[in-house]
mmCIF file of C-alpha atoms in Angstrom:
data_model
loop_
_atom_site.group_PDB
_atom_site.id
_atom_site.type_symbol
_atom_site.label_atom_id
_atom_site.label_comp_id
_atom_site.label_asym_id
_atom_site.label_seq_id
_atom_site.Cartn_x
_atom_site.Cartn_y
_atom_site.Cartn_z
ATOM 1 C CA UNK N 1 38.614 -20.151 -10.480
ATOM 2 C CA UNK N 2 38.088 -18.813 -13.968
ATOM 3 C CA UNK N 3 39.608 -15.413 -15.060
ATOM 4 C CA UNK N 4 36.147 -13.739 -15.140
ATOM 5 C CA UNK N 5 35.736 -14.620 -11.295
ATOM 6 C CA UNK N 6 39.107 -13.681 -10.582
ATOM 7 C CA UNK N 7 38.751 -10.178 -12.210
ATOM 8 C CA UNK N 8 35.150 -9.588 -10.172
ATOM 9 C CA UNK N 9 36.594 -10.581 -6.992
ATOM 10 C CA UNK N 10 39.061 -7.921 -7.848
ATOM 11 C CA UNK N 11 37.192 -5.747 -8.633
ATOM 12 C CA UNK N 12 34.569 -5.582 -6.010
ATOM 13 C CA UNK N 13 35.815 -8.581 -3.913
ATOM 14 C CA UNK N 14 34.341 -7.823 -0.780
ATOM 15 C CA UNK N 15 30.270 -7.772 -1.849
ATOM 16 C CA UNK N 16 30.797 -11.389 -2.464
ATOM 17 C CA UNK N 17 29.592 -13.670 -0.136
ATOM 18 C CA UNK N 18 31.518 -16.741 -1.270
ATOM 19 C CA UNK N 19 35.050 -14.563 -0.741
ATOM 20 C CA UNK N 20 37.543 -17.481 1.461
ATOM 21 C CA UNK N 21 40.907 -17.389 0.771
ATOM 22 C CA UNK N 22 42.954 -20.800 1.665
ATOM 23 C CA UNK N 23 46.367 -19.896 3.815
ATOM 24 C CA UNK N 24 49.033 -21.970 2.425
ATOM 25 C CA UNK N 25 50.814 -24.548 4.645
ATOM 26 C CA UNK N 26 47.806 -23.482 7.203
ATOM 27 C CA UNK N 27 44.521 -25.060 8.783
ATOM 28 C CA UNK N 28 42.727 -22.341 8.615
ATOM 29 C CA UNK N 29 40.947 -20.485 5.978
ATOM 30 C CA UNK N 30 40.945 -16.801 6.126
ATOM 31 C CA UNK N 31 37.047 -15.319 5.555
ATOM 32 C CA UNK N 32 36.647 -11.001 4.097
ATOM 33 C CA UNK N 33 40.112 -10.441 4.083
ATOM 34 C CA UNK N 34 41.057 -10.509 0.142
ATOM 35 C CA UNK N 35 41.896 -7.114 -0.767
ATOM 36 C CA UNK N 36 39.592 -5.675 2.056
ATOM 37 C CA UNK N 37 41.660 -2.591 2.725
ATOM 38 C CA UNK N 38 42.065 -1.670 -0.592
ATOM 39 C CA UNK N 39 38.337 -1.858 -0.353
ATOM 40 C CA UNK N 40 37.700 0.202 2.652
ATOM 41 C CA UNK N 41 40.097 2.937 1.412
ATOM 42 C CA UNK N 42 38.088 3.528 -1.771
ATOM 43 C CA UNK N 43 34.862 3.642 -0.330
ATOM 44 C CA UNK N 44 35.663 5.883 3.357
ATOM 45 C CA UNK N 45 38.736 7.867 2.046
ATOM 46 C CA UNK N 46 40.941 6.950 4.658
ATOM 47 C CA UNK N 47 44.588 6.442 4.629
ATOM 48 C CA UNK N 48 46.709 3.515 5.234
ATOM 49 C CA UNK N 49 48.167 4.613 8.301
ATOM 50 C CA UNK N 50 44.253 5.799 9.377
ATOM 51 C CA UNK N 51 43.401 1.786 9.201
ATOM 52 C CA UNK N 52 46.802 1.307 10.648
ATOM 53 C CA UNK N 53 45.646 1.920 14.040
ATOM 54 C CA UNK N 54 42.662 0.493 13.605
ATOM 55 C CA UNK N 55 41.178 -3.150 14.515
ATOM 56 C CA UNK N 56 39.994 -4.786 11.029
ATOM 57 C CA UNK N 57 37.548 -7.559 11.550
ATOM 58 C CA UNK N 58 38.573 -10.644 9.566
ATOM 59 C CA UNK N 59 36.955 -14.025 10.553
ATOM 60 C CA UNK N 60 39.324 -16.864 10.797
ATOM 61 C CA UNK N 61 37.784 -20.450 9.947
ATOM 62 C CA UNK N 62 39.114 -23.631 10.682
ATOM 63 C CA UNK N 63 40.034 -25.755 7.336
ATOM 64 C CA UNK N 64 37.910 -28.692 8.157
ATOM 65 C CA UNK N 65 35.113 -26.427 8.070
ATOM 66 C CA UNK N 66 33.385 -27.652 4.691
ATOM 67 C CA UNK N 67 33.168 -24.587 2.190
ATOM 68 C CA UNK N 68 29.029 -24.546 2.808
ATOM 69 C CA UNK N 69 29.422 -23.925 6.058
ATOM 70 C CA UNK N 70 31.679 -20.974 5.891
ATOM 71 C CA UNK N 71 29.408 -19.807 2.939
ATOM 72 C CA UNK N 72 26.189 -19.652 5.781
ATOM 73 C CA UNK N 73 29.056 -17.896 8.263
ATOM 74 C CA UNK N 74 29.620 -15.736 5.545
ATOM 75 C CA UNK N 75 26.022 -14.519 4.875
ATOM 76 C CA UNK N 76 25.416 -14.093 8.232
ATOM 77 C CA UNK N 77 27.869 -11.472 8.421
ATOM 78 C CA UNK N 78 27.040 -10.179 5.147
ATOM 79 C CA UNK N 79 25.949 -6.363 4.367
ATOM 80 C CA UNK N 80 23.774 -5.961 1.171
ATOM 81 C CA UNK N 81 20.477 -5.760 -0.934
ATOM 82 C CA UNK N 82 19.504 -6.632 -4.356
ATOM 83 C CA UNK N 83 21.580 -3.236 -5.956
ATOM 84 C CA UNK N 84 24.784 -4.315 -4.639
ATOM 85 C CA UNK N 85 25.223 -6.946 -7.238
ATOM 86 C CA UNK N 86 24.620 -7.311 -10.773
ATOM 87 C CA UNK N 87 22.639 -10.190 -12.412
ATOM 88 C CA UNK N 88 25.174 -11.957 -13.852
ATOM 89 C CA UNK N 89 27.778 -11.863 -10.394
ATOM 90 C CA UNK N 90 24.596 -12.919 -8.726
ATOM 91 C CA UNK N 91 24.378 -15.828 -10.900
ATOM 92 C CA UNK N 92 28.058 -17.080 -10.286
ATOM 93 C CA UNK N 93 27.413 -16.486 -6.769
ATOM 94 C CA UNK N 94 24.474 -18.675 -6.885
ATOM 95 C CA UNK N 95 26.418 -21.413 -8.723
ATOM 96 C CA UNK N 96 29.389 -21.344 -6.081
ATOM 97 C CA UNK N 97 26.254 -21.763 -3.802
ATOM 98 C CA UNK N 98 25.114 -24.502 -5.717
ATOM 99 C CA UNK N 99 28.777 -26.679 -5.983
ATOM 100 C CA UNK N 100 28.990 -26.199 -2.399
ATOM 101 C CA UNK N 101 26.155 -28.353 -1.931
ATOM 102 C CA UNK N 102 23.160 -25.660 -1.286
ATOM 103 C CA UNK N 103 19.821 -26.558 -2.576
ATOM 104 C CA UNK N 104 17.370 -24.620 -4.723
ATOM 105 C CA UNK N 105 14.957 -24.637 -1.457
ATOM 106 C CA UNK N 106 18.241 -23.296 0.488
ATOM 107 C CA UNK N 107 18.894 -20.498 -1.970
ATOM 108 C CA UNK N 108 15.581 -19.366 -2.148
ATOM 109 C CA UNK N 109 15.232 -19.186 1.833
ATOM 110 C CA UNK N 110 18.661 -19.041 3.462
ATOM 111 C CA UNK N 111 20.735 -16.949 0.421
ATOM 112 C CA UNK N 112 18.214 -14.768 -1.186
ATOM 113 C CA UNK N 113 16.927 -12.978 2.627
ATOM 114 C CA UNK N 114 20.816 -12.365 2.800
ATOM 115 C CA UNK N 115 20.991 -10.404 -0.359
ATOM 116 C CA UNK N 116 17.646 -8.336 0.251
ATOM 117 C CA UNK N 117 15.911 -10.987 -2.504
ATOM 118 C CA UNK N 118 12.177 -12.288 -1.961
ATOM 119 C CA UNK N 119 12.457 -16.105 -1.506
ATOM 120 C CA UNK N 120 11.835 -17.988 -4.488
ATOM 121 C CA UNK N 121 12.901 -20.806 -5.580
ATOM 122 C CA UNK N 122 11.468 -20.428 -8.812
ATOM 123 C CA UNK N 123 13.794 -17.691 -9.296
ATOM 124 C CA UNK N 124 16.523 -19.726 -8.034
ATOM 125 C CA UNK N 125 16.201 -22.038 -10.749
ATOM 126 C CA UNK N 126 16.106 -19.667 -13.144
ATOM 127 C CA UNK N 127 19.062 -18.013 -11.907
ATOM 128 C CA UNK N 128 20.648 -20.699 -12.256
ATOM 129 C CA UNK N 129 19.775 -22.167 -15.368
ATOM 130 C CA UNK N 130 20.666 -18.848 -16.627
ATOM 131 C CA UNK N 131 24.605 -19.443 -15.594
ATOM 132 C CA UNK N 132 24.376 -22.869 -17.197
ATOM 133 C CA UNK N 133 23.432 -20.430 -20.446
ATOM 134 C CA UNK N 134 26.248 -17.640 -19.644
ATOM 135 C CA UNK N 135 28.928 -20.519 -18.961
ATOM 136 C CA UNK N 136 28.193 -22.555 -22.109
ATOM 137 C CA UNK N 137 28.207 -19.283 -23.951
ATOM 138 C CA UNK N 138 31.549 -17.912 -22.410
ATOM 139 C CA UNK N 139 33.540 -21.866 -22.975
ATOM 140 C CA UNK N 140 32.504 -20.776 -26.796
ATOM 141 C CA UNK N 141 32.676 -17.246 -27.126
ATOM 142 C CA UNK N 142 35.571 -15.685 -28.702
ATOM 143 C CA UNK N 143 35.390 -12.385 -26.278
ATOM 144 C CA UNK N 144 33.838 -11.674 -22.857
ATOM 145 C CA UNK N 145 30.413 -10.218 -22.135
ATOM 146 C CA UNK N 146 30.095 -6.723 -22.816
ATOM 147 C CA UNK N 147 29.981 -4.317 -20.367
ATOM 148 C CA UNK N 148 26.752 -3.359 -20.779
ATOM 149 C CA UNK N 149 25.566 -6.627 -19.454
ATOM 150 C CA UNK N 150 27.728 -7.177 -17.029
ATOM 151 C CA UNK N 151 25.941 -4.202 -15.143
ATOM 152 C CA UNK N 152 22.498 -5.101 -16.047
ATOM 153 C CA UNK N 153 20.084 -6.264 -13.073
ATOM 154 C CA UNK N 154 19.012 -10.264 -13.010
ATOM 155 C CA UNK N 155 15.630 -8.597 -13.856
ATOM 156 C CA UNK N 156 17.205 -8.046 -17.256
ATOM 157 C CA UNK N 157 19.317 -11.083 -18.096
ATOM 158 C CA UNK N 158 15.715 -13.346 -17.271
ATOM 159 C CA UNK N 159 14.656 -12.845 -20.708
ATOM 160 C CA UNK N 160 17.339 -14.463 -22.045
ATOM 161 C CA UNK N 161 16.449 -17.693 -21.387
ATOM 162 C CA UNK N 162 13.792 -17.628 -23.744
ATOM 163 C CA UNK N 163 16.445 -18.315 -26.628
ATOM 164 C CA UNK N 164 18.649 -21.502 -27.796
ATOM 165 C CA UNK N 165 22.236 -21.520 -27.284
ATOM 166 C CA UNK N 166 22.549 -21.161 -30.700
ATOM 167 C CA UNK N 167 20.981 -17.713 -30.761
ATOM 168 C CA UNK N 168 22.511 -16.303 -27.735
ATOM 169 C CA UNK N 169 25.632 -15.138 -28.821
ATOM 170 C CA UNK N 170 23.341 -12.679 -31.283
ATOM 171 C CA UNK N 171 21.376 -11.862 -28.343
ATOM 172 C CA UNK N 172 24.532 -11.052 -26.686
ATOM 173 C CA UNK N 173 26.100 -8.824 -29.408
ATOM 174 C CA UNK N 174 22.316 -7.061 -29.559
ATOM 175 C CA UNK N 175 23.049 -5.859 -25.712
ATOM 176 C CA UNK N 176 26.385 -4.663 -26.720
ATOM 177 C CA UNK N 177 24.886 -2.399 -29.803
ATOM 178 C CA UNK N 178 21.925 -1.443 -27.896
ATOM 179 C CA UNK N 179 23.017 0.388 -24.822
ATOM 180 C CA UNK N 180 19.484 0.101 -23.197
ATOM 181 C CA UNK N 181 18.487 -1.582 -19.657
ATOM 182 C CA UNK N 182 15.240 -2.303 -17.816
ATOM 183 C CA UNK N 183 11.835 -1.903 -19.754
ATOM 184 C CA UNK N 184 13.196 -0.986 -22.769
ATOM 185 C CA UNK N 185 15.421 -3.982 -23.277
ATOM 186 C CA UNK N 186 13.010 -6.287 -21.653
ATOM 187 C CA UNK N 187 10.431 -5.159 -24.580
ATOM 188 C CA UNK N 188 12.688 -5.624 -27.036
ATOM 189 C CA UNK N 189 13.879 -9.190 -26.219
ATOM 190 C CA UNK N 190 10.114 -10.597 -26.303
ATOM 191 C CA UNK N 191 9.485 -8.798 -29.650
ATOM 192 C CA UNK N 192 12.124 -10.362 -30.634
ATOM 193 C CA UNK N 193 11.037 -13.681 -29.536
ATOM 194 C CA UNK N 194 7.529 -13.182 -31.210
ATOM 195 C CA UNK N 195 8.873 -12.268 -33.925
ATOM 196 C CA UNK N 196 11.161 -15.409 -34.585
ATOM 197 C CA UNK N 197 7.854 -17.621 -33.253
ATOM 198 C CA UNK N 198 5.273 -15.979 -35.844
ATOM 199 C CA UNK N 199 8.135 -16.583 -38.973
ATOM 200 C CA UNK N 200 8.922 -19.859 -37.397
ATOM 201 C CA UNK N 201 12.853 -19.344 -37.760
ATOM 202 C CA UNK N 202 15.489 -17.910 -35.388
ATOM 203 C CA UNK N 203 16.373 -14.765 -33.424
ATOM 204 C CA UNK N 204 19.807 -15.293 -35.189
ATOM 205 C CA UNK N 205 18.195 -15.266 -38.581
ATOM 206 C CA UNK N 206 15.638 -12.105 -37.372
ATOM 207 C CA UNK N 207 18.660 -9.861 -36.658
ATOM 208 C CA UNK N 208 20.749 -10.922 -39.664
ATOM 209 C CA UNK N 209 17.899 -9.460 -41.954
ATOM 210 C CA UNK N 210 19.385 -7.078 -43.929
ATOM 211 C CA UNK N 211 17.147 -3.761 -42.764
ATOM 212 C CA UNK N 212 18.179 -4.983 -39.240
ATOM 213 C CA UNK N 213 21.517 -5.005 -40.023
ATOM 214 C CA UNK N 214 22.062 -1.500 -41.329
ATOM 215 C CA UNK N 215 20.451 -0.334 -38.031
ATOM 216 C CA UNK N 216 22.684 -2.138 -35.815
ATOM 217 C CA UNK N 217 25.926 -1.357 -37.912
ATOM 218 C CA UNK N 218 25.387 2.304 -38.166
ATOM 219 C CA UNK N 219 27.558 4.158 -35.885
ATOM 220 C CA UNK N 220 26.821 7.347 -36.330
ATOM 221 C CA UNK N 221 23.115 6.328 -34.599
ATOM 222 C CA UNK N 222 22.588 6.969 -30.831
ATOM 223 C CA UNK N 223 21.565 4.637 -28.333
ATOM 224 C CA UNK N 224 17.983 6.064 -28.157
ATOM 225 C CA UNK N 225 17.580 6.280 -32.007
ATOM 226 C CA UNK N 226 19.217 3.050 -33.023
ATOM 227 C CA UNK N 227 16.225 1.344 -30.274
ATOM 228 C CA UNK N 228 13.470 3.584 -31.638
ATOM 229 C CA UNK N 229 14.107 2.033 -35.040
ATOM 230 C CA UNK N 230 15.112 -1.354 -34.089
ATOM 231 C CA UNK N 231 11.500 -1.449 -32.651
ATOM 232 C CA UNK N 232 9.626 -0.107 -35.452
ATOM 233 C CA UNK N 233 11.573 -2.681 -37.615
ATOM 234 C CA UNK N 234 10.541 -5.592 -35.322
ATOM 235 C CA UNK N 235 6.741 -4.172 -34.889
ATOM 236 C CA UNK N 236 6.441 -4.494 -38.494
ATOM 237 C CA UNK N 237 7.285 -7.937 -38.823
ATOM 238 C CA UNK N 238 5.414 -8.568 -35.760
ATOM 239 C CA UNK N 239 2.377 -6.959 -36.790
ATOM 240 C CA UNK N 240 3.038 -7.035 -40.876
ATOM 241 C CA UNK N 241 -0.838 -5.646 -41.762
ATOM 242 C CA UNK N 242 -0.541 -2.773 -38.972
ATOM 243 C CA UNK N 243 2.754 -1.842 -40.738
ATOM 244 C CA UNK N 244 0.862 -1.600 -43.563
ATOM 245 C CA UNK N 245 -2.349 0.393 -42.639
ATOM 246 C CA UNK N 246 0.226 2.792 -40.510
ATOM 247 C CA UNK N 247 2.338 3.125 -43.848
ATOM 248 C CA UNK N 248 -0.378 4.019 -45.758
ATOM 249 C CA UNK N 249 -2.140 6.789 -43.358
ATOM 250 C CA UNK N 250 1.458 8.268 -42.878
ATOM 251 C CA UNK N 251 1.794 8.557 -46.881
ATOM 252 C CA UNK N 252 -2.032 10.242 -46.974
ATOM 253 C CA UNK N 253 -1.336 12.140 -43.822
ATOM 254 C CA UNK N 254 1.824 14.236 -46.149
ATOM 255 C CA UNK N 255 -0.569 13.917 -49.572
ATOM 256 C CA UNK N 256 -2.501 16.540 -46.991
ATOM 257 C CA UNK N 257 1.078 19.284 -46.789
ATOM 258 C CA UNK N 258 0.145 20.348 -43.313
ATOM 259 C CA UNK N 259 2.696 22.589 -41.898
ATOM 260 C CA UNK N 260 5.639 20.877 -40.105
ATOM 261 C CA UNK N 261 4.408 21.845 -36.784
ATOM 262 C CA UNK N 262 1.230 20.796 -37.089
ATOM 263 C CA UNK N 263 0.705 16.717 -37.088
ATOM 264 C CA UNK N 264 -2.422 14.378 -37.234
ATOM 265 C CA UNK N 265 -1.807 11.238 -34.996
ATOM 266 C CA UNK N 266 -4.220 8.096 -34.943
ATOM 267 C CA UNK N 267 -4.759 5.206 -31.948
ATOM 268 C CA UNK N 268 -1.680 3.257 -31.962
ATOM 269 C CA UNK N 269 -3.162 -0.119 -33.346
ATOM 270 C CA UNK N 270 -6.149 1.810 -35.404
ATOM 271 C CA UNK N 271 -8.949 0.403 -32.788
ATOM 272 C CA UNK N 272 -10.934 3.785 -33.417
ATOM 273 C CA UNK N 273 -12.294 5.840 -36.284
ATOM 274 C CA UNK N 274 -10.530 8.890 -34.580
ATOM 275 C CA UNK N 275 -7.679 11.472 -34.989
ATOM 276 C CA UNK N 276 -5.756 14.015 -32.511
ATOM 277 C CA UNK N 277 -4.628 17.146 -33.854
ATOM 278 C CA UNK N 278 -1.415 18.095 -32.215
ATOM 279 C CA UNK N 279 -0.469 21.874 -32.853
ATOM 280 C CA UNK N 280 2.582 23.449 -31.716
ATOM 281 C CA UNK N 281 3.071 27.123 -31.731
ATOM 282 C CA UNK N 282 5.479 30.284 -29.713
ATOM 283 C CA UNK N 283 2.917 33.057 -30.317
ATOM 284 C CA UNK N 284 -0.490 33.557 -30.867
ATOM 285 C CA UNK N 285 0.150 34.707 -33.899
ATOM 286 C CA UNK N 286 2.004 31.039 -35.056
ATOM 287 C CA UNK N 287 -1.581 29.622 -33.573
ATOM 288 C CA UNK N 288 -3.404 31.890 -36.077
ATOM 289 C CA UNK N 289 -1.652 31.148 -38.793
ATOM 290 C CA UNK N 290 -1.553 27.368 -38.296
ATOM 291 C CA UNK N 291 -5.231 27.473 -38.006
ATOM 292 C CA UNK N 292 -5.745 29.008 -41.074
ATOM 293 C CA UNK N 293 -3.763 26.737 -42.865
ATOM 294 C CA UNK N 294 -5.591 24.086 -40.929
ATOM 295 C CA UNK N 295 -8.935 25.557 -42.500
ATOM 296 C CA UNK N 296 -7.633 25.990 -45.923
ATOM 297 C CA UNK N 297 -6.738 22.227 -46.428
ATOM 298 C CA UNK N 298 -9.731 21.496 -44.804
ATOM 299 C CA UNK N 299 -12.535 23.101 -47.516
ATOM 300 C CA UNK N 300 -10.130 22.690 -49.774
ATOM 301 C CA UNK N 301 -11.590 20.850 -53.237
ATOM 302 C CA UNK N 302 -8.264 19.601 -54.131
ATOM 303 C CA UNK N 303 -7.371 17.384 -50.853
ATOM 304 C CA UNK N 304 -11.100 16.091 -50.208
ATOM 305 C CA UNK N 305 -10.578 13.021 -51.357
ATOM 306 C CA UNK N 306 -7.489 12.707 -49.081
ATOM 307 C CA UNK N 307 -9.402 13.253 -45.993
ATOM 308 C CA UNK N 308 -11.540 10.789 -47.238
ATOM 309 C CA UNK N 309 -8.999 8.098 -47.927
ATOM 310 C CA UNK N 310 -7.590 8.883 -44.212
ATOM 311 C CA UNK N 311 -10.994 8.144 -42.363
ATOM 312 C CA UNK N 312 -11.422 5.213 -44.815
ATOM 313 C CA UNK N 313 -8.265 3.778 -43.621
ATOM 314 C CA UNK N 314 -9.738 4.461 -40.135
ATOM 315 C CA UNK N 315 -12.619 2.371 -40.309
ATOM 316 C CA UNK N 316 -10.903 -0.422 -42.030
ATOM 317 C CA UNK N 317 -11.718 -3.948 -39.871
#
């Protein structure tokens, strides 16, 4: 067993369903009891001496009994949904599965109802082509997956398989920088993929640009602002003339010197000739004066032609 395994099992040891521990010089094999009262006492609170006098149920197997048949004894008897494990125990779970001789068809409709998972056996192959991924990744890596991974969902980690060996260690050190789960990082990861497609080169390459780089090496950025300009960095490439039209109406939008609180915003992908006027204000007084303002750069001489040049970017095709 590899020290990654080892350390999960410790850690959370009894939400595995593969958890048999061999008795030395025995036949049997002993079945959920590795670490189990350590396990109960976290979770209920109760003393030693409290379990003391209580009847633990541990399932003693027979040694001839192959390792996939104690793993279907095992799920039988198993308590869980899809929260109680993350993606990437899941997958090592599913490879175990796998070595002991379980199909893809027998993941999808014996394992998965066990672990509160739709049967699929689509998503049993991608599970486990995944692990191939994650285990070819960890024989080369020179540190373990971060953290942040090894709590995301298998929901998350599916979009990884979308790049090369080569560029998942990048991919890997972008989870570790970016903090973010779910939507977010899902978003981000096919952006990214688009992105590499459209210049015909590399995720790798894509984050090693040198605007990308700054982002992701500032430490003084939080996780919500380092992903808010990560994205508009990768938008840009990804859509390199609607970076352009959005740089230019931002740089005639200021030519206009509203006041700070009150901002003209435009459809996200210019698909329409029109603008929202967002106004914030405390008083009613702040809502007079802004309109004011408003009316003054509006019949003013001076900024015509920048009104102008804002509706003409508008109706560009």
């Amino acid at each position: 067993m590899s020290e990654c395994d080892r350390n999960s099992i410790e850690e959370d040891g009894i939400r595995l369903p593969l958890l048999v521990q061999p008795v030395e010089d025995s036949k049997f094999r002993l079945v959920d009891g590795f670490k189990r009262l350590s396990w109960l006492k976290l979770v209920q609170g109760k003393s030693v001496e409290e379990y003391q006098q209580e009847q633990l149920s541990c399932l003693i197997i027979p040694a001839f009994v192959s390792l996939r048949d104690v793993a279907k004894i095992r799920l039988e008897t198993l308590s869980a949904d899809q929260t109680s494990f993350s993606g990437i125990h899941l997958c090592r779970v599913l490879n175990l599965l796998s070595k002991a001789g379980f199909s893809k068809n027998e993941i999808a409709f014996q394992v998965f109802p066990s672990l509160g998972l739709v049967s699929s056996v689509w998503l049993a192959g991608q599970l486990l082509d995944l692990q191939k991924k994650l285990v070819t990744y960890e024989l080369h890596a020179e540190s373990l997956l971060p953290e942040s991974m090894m709590s995301m969902g298998y929901e998350d980690l599916l979009p990884l398989l979308k790049f090369s060996n080569s560029d998942f260690p990048s991919v890997v050190r972008l989870a570790e920088k970016m903090e973010v789960k779910g939507k977010k990082w899902c978003n981000l990861l096919q952006v990214l993929d688009e992105v590499a497609r459209l210049q015909q080169t590399t995720a790798d390459e894509i984050l090693q640009y040198p605007e990308i780089q700054k982002i992701l090496e500032d430490s003084n950025l939080q996780g919500p602002v380092r992903y808010r300009l990560l994205k508009q960095q990768l938008d840009a490439l990804r859509y390199p003339e609607l970076s352009k039209m959005r740089k230019r109406f931002d740089q005639t939008c200021k030519s206009l010197k509203l006041p700070e609180r009150l901002t003209l915003e435009s459809d996200q992908y210019f698909e329409n000739d029109e603008l929202a006027l967002k106004i914030k204000f405390r008083s009613v007084d702040e809502l007079r004066e802004h309109l004011m303002n408003l009316s003054d750069t509006v019949n003013s001489e001076n900024l015509i032609n920048a009104w102008n040049d804002l509706f003409a970017i508008l109706r560009e095709e």
